[in-house]
Tab-separated table of C-alpha atoms in Angstrom:
chain	number	residue	atom	x	y	z
A	15	UNK	CA	127.561	53.734	133.145
A	16	UNK	CA	130.767	56.596	131.979
A	17	UNK	CA	128.814	56.513	128.403
A	18	UNK	CA	125.058	57.732	130.428
A	19	UNK	CA	127.413	60.089	133.135
A	20	UNK	CA	129.768	61.856	129.436
A	21	UNK	CA	126.126	62.120	127.478
A	22	UNK	CA	124.394	63.731	130.533
A	23	UNK	CA	127.015	65.861	130.734
A	24	UNK	CA	127.329	66.451	127.433
A	25	UNK	CA	123.302	66.874	126.854
A	26	UNK	CA	123.549	69.414	130.019
A	27	UNK	CA	126.736	71.499	128.107
A	28	UNK	CA	124.587	71.589	125.299
A	29	UNK	CA	121.231	72.923	126.472
A	30	UNK	CA	124.352	75.571	128.913
A	31	UNK	CA	124.938	76.833	125.150
A	32	UNK	CA	121.537	77.322	123.630
A	33	UNK	CA	119.429	78.406	126.473
A	34	UNK	CA	118.611	82.310	126.811
A	35	UNK	CA	117.957	83.415	123.508
A	36	UNK	CA	114.996	84.824	123.112
A	37	UNK	CA	113.086	86.987	119.753
A	38	UNK	CA	111.024	89.755	120.454
A	39	UNK	CA	107.825	89.892	118.318
A	40	UNK	CA	104.700	91.705	119.034
A	41	UNK	CA	106.296	92.519	122.235
A	42	UNK	CA	106.126	88.797	123.597
A	43	UNK	CA	109.437	87.174	124.060
A	44	UNK	CA	109.821	83.137	122.316
A	45	UNK	CA	111.953	80.825	124.202
A	46	UNK	CA	112.948	79.016	120.997
A	47	UNK	CA	113.855	75.547	122.040
A	48	UNK	CA	111.296	73.289	120.048
A	49	UNK	CA	110.961	76.242	118.399
A	50	UNK	CA	114.548	75.972	117.153
A	51	UNK	CA	113.996	72.525	116.522
A	52	UNK	CA	111.505	73.049	114.081
A	53	UNK	CA	113.078	75.879	111.887
A	54	UNK	CA	116.210	73.517	111.753
A	55	UNK	CA	114.167	70.651	110.764
A	56	UNK	CA	113.019	72.598	108.150
A	57	UNK	CA	116.130	73.764	106.417
A	58	UNK	CA	116.726	71.249	104.070
A	59	UNK	CA	113.598	69.941	103.204
A	60	UNK	CA	110.128	70.553	103.826
A	61	UNK	CA	107.978	68.211	106.067
A	62	UNK	CA	104.417	66.928	106.797
A	63	UNK	CA	103.403	66.829	110.269
A	64	UNK	CA	103.661	63.103	111.220
A	65	UNK	CA	107.546	63.147	109.156
A	66	UNK	CA	108.021	66.213	112.985
A	67	UNK	CA	106.103	64.053	114.924
A	68	UNK	CA	108.571	61.267	114.835
A	69	UNK	CA	111.798	63.943	114.025
A	70	UNK	CA	112.232	65.502	116.858
A	71	UNK	CA	109.828	64.115	118.992
A	72	UNK	CA	106.597	66.528	120.110
A	73	UNK	CA	103.725	65.293	120.954
A	74	UNK	CA	100.871	66.114	117.625
A	75	UNK	CA	98.638	68.322	120.062
A	76	UNK	CA	101.607	70.733	121.129
A	77	UNK	CA	103.090	70.510	117.062
A	78	UNK	CA	99.652	72.161	116.335
A	79	UNK	CA	99.677	74.898	118.318
A	80	UNK	CA	103.473	75.480	117.527
A	81	UNK	CA	103.481	75.307	113.514
A	82	UNK	CA	99.974	77.966	113.557
A	83	UNK	CA	102.238	80.205	116.060
A	84	UNK	CA	105.395	79.090	113.901
A	85	UNK	CA	102.902	80.533	110.506
A	86	UNK	CA	101.438	83.399	112.416
A	87	UNK	CA	104.893	85.095	113.211
A	88	UNK	CA	106.092	84.673	109.029
A	89	UNK	CA	108.725	81.884	109.601
A	90	UNK	CA	106.629	79.027	108.550
A	91	UNK	CA	104.386	78.647	105.501
A	92	UNK	CA	101.754	75.267	105.177
A	93	UNK	CA	100.586	74.462	102.435
A	94	UNK	CA	98.408	71.661	100.535
A	95	UNK	CA	100.213	68.430	98.886
A	96	UNK	CA	100.134	68.281	95.156
A	97	UNK	CA	99.947	64.181	95.389
A	98	UNK	CA	97.273	64.436	98.006
A	99	UNK	CA	95.427	67.361	98.992
A	100	UNK	CA	94.885	66.020	102.604
A	101	UNK	CA	98.418	66.807	104.140
A	102	UNK	CA	99.948	69.249	104.560
A	103	UNK	CA	103.759	70.667	104.135
A	104	UNK	CA	105.589	73.073	106.115
A	105	UNK	CA	108.290	75.395	104.813
A	106	UNK	CA	111.167	77.618	105.802
A	107	UNK	CA	110.514	81.037	104.675
A	108	UNK	CA	113.263	83.211	104.536
A	109	UNK	CA	112.617	85.370	107.745
A	110	UNK	CA	112.554	81.703	109.461
A	111	UNK	CA	115.867	81.255	107.882
A	112	UNK	CA	116.954	84.183	109.183
A	113	UNK	CA	115.964	83.949	112.421
A	114	UNK	CA	117.706	80.290	111.963
A	115	UNK	CA	120.956	81.532	111.415
A	116	UNK	CA	120.778	84.598	114.028
A	117	UNK	CA	120.495	81.817	116.648
A	118	UNK	CA	123.212	79.868	115.081
A	119	UNK	CA	125.331	83.120	115.374
A	120	UNK	CA	124.235	83.720	118.761
A	121	UNK	CA	124.999	80.276	119.991
A	122	UNK	CA	128.369	80.271	118.022
A	123	UNK	CA	129.075	83.177	119.881
A	124	UNK	CA	128.198	81.418	123.403
A	125	UNK	CA	130.887	78.124	122.877
A	126	UNK	CA	133.785	81.069	121.097
A	127	UNK	CA	133.602	82.302	124.762
A	128	UNK	CA	134.199	78.312	126.660
A	129	UNK	CA	136.647	76.686	123.233
A	130	UNK	CA	139.018	78.598	121.765
A	131	UNK	CA	140.586	75.649	120.018
A	132	UNK	CA	140.538	74.641	116.061
A	133	UNK	CA	136.810	74.223	115.165
A	134	UNK	CA	136.793	72.746	112.263
A	135	UNK	CA	138.168	69.723	114.750
A	136	UNK	CA	135.312	70.404	117.302
A	137	UNK	CA	132.540	70.039	114.482
A	138	UNK	CA	134.061	66.902	113.219
A	139	UNK	CA	134.583	65.405	116.641
A	140	UNK	CA	130.663	66.010	117.334
A	141	UNK	CA	130.473	64.921	113.745
A	142	UNK	CA	131.615	61.164	114.991
A	143	UNK	CA	129.467	61.157	117.848
A	144	UNK	CA	126.227	62.162	116.678
A	145	UNK	CA	127.832	59.319	113.754
A	146	UNK	CA	127.979	56.756	116.390
A	147	UNK	CA	124.861	57.182	118.425
A	148	UNK	CA	122.893	57.151	115.813
A	149	UNK	CA	124.795	53.329	115.086
A	150	UNK	CA	127.116	54.219	112.097
A	151	UNK	CA	124.289	55.896	109.797
A	152	UNK	CA	124.550	59.045	107.970
A	153	UNK	CA	121.090	60.887	107.060
């Protein structure tokens, strides 16, 4: 049960580092919880709706509404798949990448306020935890 307790503590701690960051666009403030998950998922590759559903565990209806909002905000674009015109893929725009990087800088600042150790060591240890939780498989 110590494992479960520590996972819960980790989840709560990570949430505290990533909460409270909002964007202000057209006088609306949008929490970046699932928004950031989508931007992060798109940082290295284009994705289909089914890939989002599997990777970030989001309901199809919620995903559709969020993707419409992300497209309207100009942080994601949708385009038809060349191999199958019925499928739509999504790609991160430069504006989306900038937003993701701003979020990461803000998160890093919050971590630095509480942690003054070696960044490389902390990153290595977090990587090891992620690796173990994935069953010993890297992305």
